[in-house]
Short mmCIF file of C-alpha atoms and ligand atoms in Angstrom, two decimals:
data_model
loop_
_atom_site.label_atom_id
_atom_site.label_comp_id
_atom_site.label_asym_id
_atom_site.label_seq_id
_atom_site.Cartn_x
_atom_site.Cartn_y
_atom_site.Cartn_z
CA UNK A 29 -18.04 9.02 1.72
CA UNK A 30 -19.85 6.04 -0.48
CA UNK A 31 -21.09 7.61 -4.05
CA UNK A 32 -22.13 6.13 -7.07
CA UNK A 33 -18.09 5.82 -8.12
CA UNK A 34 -17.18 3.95 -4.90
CA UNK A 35 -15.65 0.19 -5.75
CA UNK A 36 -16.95 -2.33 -3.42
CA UNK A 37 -15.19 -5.64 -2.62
CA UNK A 38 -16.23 -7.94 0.14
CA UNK A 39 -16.08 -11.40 1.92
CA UNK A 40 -18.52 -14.55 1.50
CA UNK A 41 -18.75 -17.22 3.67
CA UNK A 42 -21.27 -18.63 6.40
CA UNK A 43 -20.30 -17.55 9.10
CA UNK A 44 -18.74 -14.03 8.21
CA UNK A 45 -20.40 -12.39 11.72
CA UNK A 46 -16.21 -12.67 13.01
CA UNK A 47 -14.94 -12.00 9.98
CA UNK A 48 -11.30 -10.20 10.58
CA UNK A 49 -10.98 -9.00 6.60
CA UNK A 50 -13.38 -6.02 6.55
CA UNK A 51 -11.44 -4.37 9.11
CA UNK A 52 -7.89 -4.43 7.44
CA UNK A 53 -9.19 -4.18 3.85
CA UNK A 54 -11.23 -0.96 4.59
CA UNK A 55 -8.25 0.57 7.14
CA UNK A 56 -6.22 0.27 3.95
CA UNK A 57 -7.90 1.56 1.70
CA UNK A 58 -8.48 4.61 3.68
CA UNK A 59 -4.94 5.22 4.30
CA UNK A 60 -4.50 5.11 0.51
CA UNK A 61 -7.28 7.35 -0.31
CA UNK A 62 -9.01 4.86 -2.21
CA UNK A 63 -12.69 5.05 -2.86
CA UNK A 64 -13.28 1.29 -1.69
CA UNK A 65 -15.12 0.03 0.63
CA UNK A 66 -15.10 -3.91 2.00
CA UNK A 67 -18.42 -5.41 3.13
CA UNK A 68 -18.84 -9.28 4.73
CA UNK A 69 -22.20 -11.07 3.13
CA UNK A 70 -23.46 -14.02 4.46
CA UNK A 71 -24.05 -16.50 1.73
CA UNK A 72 -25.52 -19.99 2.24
CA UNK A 73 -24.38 -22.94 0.56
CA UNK A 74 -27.33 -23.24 -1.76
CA UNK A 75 -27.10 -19.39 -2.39
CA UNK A 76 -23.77 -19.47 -3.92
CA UNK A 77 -24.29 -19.21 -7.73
CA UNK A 78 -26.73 -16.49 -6.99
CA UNK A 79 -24.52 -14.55 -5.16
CA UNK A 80 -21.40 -14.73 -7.71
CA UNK A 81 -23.66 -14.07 -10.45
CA UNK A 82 -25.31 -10.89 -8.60
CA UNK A 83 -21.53 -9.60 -7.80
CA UNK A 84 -20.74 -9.69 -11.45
CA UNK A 85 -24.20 -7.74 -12.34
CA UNK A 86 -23.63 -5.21 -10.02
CA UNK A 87 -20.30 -4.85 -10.59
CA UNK A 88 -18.64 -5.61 -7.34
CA UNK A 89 -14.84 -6.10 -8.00
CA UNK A 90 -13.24 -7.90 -6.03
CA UNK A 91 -14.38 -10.82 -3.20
CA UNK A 92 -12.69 -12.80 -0.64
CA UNK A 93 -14.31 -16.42 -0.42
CA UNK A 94 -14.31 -18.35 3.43
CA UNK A 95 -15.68 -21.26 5.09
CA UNK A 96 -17.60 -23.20 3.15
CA UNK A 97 -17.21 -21.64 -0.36
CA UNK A 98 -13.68 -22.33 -1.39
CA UNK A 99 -13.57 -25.58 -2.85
CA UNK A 100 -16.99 -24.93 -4.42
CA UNK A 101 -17.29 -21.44 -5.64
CA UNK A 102 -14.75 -22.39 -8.60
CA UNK A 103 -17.94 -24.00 -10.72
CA UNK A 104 -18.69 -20.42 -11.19
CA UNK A 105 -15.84 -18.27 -11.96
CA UNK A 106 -13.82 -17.98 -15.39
CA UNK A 107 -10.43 -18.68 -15.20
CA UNK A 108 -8.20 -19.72 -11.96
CA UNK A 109 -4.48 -18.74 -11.53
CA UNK A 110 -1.91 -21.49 -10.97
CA UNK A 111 -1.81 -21.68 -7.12
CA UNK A 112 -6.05 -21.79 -6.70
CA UNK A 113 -5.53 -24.39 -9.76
CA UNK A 114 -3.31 -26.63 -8.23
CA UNK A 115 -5.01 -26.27 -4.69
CA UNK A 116 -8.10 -26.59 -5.54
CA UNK A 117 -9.32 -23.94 -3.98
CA UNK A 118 -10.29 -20.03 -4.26
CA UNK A 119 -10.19 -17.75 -1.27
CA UNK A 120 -9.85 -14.28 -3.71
CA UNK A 121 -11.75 -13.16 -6.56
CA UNK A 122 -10.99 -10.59 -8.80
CA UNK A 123 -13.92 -9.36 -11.21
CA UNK A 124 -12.17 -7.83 -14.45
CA UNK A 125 -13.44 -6.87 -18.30
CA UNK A 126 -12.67 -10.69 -18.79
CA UNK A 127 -14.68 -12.26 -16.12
CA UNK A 128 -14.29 -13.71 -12.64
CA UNK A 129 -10.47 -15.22 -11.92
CA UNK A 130 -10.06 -16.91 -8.86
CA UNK A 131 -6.70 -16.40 -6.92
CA UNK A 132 -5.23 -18.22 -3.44
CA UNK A 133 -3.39 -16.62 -1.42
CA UNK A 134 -3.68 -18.64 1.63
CA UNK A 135 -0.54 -20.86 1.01
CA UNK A 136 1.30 -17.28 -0.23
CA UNK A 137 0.16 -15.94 2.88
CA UNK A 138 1.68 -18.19 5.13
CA UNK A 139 4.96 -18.45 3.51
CA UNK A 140 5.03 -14.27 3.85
CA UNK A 141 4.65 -14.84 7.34
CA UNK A 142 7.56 -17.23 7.49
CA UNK A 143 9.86 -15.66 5.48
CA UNK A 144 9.77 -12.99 7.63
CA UNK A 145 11.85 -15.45 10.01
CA UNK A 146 13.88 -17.52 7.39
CA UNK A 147 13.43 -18.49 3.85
CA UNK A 148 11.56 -22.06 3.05
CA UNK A 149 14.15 -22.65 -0.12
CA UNK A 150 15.97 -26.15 1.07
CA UNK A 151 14.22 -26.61 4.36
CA UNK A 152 13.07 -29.31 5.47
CA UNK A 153 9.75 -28.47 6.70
CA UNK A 154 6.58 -30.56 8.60
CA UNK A 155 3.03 -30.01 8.22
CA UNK A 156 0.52 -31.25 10.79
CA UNK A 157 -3.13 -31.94 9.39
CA UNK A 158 -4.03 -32.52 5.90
CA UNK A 159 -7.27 -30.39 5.16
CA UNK A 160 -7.87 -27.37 3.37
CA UNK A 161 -5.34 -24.90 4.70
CA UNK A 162 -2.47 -28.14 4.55
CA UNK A 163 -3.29 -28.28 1.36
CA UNK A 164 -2.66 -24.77 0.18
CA UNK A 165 0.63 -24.25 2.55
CA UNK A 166 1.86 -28.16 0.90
CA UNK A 167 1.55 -26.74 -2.88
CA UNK A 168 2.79 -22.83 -2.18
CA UNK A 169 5.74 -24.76 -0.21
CA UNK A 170 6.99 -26.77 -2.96
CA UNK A 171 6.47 -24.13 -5.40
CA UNK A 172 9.02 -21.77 -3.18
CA UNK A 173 11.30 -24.89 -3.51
CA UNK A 174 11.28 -26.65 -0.36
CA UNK A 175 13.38 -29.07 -0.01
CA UNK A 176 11.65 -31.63 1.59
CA UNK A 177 7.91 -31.75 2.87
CA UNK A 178 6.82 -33.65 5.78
CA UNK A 179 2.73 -34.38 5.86
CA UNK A 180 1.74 -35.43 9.37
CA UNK A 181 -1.85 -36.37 9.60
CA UNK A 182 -4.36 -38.77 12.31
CA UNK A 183 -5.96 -39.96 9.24
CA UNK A 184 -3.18 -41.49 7.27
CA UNK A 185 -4.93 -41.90 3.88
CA UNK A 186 -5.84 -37.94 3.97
CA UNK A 187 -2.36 -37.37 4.03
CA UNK A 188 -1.89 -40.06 1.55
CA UNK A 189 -4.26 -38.58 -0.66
CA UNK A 190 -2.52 -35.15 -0.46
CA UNK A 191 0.75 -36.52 -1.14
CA UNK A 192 -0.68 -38.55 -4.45
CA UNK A 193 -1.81 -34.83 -5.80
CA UNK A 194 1.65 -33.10 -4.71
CA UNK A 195 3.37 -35.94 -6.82
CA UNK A 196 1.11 -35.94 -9.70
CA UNK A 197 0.95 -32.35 -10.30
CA UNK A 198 4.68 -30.93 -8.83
CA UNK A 199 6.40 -34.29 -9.61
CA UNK A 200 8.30 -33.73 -5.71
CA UNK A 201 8.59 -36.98 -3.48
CA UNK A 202 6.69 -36.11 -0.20
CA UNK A 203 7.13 -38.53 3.09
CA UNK A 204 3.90 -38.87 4.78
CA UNK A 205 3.28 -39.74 8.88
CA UNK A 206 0.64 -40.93 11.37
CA UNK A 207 1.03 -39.02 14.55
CA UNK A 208 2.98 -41.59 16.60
CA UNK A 209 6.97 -42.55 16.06
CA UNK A 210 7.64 -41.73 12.35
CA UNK A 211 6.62 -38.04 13.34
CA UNK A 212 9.41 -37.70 16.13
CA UNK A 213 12.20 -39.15 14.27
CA UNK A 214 10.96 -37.31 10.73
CA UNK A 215 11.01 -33.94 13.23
CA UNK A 216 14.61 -33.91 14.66
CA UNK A 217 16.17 -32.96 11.46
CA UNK A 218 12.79 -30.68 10.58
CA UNK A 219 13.68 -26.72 10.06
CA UNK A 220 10.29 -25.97 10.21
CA UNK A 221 7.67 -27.17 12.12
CA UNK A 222 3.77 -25.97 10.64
CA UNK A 223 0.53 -26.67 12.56
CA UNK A 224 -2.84 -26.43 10.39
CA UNK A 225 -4.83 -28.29 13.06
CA UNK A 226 -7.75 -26.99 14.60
CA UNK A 227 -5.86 -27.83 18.05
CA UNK A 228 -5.23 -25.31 20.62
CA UNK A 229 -8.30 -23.01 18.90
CA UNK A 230 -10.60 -20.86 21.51
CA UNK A 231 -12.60 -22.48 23.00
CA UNK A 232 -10.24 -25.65 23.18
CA UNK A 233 -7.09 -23.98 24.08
CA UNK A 234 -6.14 -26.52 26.63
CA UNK A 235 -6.26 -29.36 24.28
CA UNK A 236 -2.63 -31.33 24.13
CA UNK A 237 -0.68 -30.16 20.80
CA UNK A 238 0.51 -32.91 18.74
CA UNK A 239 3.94 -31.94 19.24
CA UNK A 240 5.50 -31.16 22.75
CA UNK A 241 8.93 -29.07 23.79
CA UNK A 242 10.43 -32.81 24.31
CA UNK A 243 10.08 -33.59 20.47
CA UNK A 244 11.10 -29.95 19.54
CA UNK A 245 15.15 -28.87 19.51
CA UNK A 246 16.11 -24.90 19.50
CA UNK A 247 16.70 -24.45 15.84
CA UNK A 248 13.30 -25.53 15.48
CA UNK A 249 10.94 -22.65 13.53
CA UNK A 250 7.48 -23.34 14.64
CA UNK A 251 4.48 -21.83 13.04
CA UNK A 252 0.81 -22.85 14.58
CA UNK A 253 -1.57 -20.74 11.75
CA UNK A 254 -4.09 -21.34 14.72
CA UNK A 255 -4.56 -17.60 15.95
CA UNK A 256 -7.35 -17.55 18.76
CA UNK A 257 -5.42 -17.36 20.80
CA UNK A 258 -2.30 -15.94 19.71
CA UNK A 259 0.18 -18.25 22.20
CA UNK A 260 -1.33 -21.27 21.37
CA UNK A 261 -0.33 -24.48 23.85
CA UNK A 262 1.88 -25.34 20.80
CA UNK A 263 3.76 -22.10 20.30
CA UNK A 264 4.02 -22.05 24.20
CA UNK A 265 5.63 -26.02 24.09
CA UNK A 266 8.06 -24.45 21.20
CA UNK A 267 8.64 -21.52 23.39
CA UNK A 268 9.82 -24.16 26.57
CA UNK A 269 12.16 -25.63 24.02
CA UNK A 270 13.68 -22.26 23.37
CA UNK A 271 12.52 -22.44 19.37
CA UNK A 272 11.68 -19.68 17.26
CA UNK A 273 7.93 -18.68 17.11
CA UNK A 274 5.46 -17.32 14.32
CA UNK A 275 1.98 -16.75 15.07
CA UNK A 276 -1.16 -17.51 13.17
CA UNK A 277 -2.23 -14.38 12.55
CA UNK A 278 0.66 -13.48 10.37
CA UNK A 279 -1.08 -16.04 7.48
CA UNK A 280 -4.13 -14.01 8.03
CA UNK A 281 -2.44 -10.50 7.52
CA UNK A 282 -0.47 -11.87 4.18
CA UNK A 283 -3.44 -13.30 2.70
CA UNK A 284 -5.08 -10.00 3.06
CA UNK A 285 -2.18 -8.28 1.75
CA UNK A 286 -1.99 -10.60 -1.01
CA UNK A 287 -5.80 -10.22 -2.10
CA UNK A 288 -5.64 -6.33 -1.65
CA UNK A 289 -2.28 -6.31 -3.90
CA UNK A 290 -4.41 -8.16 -6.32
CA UNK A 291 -6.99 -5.92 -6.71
CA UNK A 292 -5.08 -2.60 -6.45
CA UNK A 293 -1.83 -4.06 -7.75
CA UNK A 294 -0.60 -1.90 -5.12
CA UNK A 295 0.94 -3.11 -2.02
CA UNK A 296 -0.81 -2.18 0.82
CA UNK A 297 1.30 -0.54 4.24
CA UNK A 298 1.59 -3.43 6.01
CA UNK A 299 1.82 -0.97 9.75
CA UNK A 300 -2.05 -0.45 8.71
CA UNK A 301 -3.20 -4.15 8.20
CA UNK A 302 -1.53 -4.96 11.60
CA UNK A 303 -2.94 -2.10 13.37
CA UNK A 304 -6.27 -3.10 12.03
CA UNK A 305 -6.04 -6.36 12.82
CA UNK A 306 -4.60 -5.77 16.42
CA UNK A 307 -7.91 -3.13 16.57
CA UNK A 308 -10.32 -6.14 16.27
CA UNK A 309 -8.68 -8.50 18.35
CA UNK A 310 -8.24 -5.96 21.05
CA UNK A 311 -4.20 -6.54 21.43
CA UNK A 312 -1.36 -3.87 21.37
CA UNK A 313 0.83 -6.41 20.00
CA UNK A 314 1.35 -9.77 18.14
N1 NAP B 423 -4.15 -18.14 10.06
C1 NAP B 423 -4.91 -18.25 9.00
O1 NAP B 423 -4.98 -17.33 8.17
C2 NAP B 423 -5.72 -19.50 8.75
C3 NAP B 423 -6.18 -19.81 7.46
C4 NAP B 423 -6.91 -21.00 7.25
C5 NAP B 423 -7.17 -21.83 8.32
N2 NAP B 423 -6.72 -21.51 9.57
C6 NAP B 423 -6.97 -22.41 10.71
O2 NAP B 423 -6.44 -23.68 10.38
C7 NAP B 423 -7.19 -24.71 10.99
C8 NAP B 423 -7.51 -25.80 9.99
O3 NAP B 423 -8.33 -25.32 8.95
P1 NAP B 423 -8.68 -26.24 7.68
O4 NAP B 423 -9.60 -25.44 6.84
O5 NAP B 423 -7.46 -26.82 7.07
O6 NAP B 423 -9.51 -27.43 8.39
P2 NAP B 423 -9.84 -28.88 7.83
O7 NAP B 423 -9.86 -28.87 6.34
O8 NAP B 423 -11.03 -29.35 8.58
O9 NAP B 423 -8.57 -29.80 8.26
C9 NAP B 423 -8.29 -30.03 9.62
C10 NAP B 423 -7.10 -30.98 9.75
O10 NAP B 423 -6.79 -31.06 11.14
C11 NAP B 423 -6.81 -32.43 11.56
N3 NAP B 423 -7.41 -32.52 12.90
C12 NAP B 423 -8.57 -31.96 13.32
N4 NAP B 423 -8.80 -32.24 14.61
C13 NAP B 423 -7.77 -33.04 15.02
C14 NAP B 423 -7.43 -33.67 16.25
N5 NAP B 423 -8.21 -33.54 17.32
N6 NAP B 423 -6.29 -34.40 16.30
C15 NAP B 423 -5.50 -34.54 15.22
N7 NAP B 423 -5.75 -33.96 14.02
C16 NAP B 423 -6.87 -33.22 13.92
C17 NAP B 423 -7.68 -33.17 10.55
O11 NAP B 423 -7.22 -34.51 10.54
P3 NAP B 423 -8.10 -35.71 9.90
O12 NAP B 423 -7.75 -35.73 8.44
O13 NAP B 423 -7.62 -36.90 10.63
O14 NAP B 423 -9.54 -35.38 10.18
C18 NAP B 423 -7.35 -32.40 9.26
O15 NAP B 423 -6.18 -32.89 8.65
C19 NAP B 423 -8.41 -24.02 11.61
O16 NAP B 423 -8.17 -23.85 12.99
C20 NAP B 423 -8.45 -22.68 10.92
O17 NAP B 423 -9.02 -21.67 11.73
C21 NAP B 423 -6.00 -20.37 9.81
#
């Protein structure tokens, strides 16, 4: 039941209609027994200082921050932890007796999800794309001591641009690639193989991944955070080459988990997040 004591949290973002979050963040909370409750508001673009400042005056705790807020919304909070500092980016805020600190667990999140599998300590490891979720999963990799970092991009000054940033604030050396040659020899001694591209996503699921079962070997970890659909056409090319597989929706559950741990400091069952999650998307299993 919602009273005058119950702690709201939410998401912002345009659009938050799909939004995923709502339905593991209030699942766990009411396996806890906490009195929480986690609501999605649209917020426009122009909007967005309006709505930070109302969450602080009514006292909302805690919001996540989505498409197109991330980059932006930090103009408005108070302090930023490391990882949102060196990214660049906030997708968790956490409203305290000190003001608005924004957190990012996006790059967290998808380590979580590969660590499940294997460690990323002294692997070599390949990212395709070099936008906003590259750029969280680069920084979080090098901070969990990768040992090398691969940045595979169609736009070759993108990836430039990332690597300039990794070097100036981690001081790590990071090789960079088009899409073509450099990208197949740079992958045959890769342990793990990480696609932030849009490609494969519903309603494009039949689009050709950038990297086929011919270019992959069996060792080969391959992640594709993509997660509509859950076998994307790259996870399937990594399943013909007999590689290990991690689906995109394992980021999404760890970032969750990461956010909710901030804001509780308790960690949340993950059984109930992945129940939730597999609720929404209508699956028994991922
Ligand atoms: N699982 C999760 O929790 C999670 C979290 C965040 C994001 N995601 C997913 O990750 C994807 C990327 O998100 P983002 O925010 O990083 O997007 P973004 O900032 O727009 O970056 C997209 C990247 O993909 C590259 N790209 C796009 N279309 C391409 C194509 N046809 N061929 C080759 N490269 C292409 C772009 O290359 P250029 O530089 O050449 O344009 C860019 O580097 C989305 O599908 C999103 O849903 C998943």
């Amino acid at each position: 039941m919602i009273t005058g004591k119950t702690n709201v949290f939410g998401i912002i973002g345009d659009p938050v209609e799909h939004s995923l979050s709502p339905g593991m963040h209030n699942a766990a909370f009411n396996s806890i027994g906490l009195d929480h409750i986690y609501v999605p508001f649209k917020v426009k673009t122009e909007e967005l200082e309006d709505a930070i400042n109302g969450a602080r005056a009514m006292g909302i705790r805690g919001l996540n921050v989505t498409i197109p807020h991330k980059t932006e919304v930090i103009k408005y909070l108070d302090y930023l932890d490391i990882a949102a500092g060196l990214i660049g980016a906030v997708n968790t805020i956490e409203f305290g007796e000190n003001g608005a600190i924004g957190h990012n667990t996006d790059g967290v999140g998808a380590i979580r999800a590969i660590e499940d599998f294997t460690p990323v300590k002294e692997k070599k490891i390949m990212v395709l794309g070099a936008g906003g979720a590259a750029r969280a999963i680069a920084f979080q990799l090098l901070l969990s001591e990768a040992e090398s970092l691969v940045i595979s991009n169609r736009t070759i000054e993108k990836a430039q641009e990332l690597k300039d940033d990794l070097i100036e604030k981690l001081d790590q050396e990071v090789i960079i690639t088009d899409l073509g040659i450099d990208l197949e020899k740079e992958l045959e001694d890769t342990d793990i193989l990480i696609n932030t591209t849009p490609i494969g996503m519903y309603p494009h699921i039949t689009h050709k991944p950038l990297v086929t079962a011919d270019m992959m070997h069996k060792d080969l970890i391959v992640n594709d955070i993509v997660y509509n659909p859950l076998r994307t056409g790259l996870i399937m090319e990594a399943e013909k080459a007999g590689a290990k597989t991690i689906s995109g929706i394992k980021m999404l559950m760890y970032q969750g988990i990461e956010s909710f741990r901030i804001w509780t400091g308790i960690e949340p069952p993950i059984d109930v997040f992945q129940s939730a999650l597999l609720k929404e998307m209508n699956l028994e299993k991922f």
